[in-house]
Rosetta silent file (secondary structure, phi, psi, omega in degrees, C-alpha in Angstrom):
SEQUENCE: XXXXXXXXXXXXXXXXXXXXXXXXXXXXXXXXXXXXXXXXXXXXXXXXXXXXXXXXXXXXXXXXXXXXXXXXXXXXXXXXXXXXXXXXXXXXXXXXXXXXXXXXXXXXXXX
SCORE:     score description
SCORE:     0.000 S_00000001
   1 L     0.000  -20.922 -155.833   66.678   -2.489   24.471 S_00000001
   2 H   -85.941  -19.436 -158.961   64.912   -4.886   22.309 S_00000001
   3 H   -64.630  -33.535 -163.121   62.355   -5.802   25.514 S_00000001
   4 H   -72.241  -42.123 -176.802   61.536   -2.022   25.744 S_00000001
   5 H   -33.801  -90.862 -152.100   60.893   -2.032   21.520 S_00000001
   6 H   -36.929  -56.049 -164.569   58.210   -4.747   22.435 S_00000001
   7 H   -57.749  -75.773 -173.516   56.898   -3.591   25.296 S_00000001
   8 H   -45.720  -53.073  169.256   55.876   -0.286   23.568 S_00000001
   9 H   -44.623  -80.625  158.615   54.715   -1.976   20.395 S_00000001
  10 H     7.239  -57.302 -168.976   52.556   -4.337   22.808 S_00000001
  11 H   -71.192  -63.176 -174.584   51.121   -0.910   24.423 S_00000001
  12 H   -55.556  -30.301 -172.624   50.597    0.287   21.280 S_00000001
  13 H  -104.902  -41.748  175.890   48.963   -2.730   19.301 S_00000001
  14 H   -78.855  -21.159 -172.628   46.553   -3.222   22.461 S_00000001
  15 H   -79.100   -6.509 -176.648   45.588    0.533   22.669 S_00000001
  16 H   -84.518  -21.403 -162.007   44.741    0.203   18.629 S_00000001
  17 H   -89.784  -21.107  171.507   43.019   -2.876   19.178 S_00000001
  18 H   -77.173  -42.911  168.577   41.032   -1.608   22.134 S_00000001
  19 H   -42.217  -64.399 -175.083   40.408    1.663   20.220 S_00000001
  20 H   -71.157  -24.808 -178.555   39.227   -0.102   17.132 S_00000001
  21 H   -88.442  -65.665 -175.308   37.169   -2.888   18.935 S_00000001
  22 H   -38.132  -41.751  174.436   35.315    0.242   20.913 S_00000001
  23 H   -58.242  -49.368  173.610   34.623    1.673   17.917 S_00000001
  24 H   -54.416  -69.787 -176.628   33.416   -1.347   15.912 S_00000001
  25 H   -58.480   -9.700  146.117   30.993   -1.944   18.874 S_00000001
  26 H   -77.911  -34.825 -179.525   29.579    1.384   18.754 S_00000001
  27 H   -86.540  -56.890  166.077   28.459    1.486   15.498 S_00000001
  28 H     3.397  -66.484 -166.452   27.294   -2.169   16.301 S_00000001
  29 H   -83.497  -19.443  172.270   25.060   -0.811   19.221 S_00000001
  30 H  -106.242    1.202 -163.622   23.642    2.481   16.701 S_00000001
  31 H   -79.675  -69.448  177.751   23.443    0.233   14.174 S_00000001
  32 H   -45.489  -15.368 -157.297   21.098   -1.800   16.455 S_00000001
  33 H  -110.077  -53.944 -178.381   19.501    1.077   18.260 S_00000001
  34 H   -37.074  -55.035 -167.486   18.464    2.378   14.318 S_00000001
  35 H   -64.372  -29.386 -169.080   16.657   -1.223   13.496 S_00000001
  36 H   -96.551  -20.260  147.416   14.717   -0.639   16.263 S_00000001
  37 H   -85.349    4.458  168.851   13.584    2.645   15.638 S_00000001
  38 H   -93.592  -61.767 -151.049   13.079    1.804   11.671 S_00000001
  39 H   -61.382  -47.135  140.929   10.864   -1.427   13.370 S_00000001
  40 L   -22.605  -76.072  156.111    9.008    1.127   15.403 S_00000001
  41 L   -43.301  -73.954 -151.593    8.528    3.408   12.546 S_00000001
  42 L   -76.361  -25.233 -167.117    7.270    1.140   10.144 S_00000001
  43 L   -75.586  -25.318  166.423    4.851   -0.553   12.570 S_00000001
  44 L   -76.433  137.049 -168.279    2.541    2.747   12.247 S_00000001
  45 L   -60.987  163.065  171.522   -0.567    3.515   10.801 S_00000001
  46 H   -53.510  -46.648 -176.826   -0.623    6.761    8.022 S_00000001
  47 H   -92.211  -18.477  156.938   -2.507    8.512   10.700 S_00000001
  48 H   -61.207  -43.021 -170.561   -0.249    7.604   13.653 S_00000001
  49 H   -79.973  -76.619  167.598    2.802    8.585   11.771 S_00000001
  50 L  -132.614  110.515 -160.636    1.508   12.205   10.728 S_00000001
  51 H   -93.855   -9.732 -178.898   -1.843   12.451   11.539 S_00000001
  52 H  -107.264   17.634  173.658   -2.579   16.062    9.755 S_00000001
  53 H   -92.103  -39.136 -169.630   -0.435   15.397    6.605 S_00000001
  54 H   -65.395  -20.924  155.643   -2.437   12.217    6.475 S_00000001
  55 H   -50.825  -56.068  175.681   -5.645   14.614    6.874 S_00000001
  56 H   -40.837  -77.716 -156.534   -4.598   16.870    4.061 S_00000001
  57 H   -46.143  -57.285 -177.039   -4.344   14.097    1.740 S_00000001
  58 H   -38.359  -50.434 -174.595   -7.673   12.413    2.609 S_00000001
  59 H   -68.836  -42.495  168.741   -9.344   15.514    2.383 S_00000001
  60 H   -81.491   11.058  148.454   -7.826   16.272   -1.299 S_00000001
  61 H   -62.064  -67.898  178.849   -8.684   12.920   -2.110 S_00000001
  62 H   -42.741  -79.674  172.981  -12.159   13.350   -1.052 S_00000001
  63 H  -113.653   44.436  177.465  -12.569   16.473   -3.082 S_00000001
  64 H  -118.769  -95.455 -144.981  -10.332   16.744   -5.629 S_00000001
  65 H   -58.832  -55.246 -164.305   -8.976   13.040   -7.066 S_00000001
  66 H   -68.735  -41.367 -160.432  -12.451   11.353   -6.558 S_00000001
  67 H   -85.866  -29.345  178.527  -14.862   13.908   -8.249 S_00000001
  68 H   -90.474  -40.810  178.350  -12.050   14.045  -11.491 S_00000001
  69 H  -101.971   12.158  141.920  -12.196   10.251  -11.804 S_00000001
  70 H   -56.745  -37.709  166.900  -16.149   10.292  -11.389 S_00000001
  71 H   -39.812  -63.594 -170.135  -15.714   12.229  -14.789 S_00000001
  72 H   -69.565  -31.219  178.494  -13.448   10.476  -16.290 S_00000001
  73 H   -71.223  -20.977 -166.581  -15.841    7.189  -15.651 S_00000001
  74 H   -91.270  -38.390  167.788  -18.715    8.808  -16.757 S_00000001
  75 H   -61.964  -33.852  175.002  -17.371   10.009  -20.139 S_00000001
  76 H   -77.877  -18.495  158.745  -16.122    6.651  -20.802 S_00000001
  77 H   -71.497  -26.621  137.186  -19.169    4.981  -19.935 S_00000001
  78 H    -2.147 -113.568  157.308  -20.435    7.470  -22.145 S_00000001
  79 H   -46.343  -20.005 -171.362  -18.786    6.929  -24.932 S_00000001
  80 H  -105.272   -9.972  167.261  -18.877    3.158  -24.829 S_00000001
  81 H   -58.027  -73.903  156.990  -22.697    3.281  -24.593 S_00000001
  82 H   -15.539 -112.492  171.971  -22.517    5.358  -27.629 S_00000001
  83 H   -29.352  -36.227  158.618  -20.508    3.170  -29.836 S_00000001
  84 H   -43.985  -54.933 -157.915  -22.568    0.287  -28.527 S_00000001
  85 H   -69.409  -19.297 -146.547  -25.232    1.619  -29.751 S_00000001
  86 H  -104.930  -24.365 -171.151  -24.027    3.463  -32.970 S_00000001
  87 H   -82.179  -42.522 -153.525  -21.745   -0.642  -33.717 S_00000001
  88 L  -118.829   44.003  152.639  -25.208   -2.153  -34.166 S_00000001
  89 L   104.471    7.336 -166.459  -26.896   -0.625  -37.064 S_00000001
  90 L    82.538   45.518 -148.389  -28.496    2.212  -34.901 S_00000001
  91 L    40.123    9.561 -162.724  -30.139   -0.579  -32.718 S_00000001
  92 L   -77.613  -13.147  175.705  -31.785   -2.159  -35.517 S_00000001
  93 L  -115.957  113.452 -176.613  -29.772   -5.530  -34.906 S_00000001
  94 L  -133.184  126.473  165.270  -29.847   -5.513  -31.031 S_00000001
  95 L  -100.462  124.427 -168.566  -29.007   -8.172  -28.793 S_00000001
  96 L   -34.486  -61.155 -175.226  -29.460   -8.554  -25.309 S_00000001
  97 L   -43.960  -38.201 -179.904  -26.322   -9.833  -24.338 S_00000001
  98 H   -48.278  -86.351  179.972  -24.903   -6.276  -25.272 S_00000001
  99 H   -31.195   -7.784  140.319  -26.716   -4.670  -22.875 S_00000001
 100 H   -60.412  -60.800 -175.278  -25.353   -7.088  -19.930 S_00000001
 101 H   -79.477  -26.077 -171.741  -22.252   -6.651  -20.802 S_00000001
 102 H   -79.327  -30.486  159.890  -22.637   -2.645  -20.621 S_00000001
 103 H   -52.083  -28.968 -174.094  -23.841   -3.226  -17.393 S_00000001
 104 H   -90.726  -45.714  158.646  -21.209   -5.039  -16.199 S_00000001
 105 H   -27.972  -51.050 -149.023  -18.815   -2.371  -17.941 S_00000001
 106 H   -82.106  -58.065  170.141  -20.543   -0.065  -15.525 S_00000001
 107 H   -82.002   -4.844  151.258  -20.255   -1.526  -12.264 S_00000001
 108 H   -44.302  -37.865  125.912  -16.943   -2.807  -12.599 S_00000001
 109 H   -38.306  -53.025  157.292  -15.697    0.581  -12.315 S_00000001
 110 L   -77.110    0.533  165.018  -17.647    1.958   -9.597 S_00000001
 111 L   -83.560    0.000    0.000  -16.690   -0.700   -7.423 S_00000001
């Protein structure tokens, strides 16, 4: 009676362990199949990946974002002219070196 116990545990403890090993090696194998489609993925250009969301953007880039910070540079180059000019007496104490540096202000930005 007891060999019959065993035997049936036995049956039972290899079908869990085959059950449970199949399993572990599936997610193993989608695990694996995932990396390689993330690997895939990742490997693409903006315009490969979605080329007319990547259009959209470009295009509201183009003529939206860039034309609002052309503004924004030009009032602050503006303004910092300004105050240059308005920190040194009305230009009556004028240095060169200012003027150099506002330059450099200027294209530092637009690059």
């Amino acid at each position: 009676m007891e060999e019959i116990l065993d035997s049936i545990v036995d049956a039972i403890h290899d079908f869990l362990v085959d059950l449970c090993g199949g399993i572990f090696i599936g997610i193993f194998d989608d695990a694996n199949a995932a990396t390689g489609n993330i690997a895939a993925e990742v490997g693409l250009t903006p315009s490969q990946w979605s080329g007319s969301i990547f259009n959209m953007i470009q295009n509201l880039s183009n003529n939206v974002i860039i034309p609002i910070a052309g503004m924004i540079i030009t009032f602050v180059l503006c303004y910092e002219l300004i105050t240059t000019i308005t920190e040194k007496n009305n230009m009556h104490d004028v240095d060169t070196f200012i003027f150099f540096k506002y330059v450099f202000k200027t294209c530092v930005p637009l690059l």
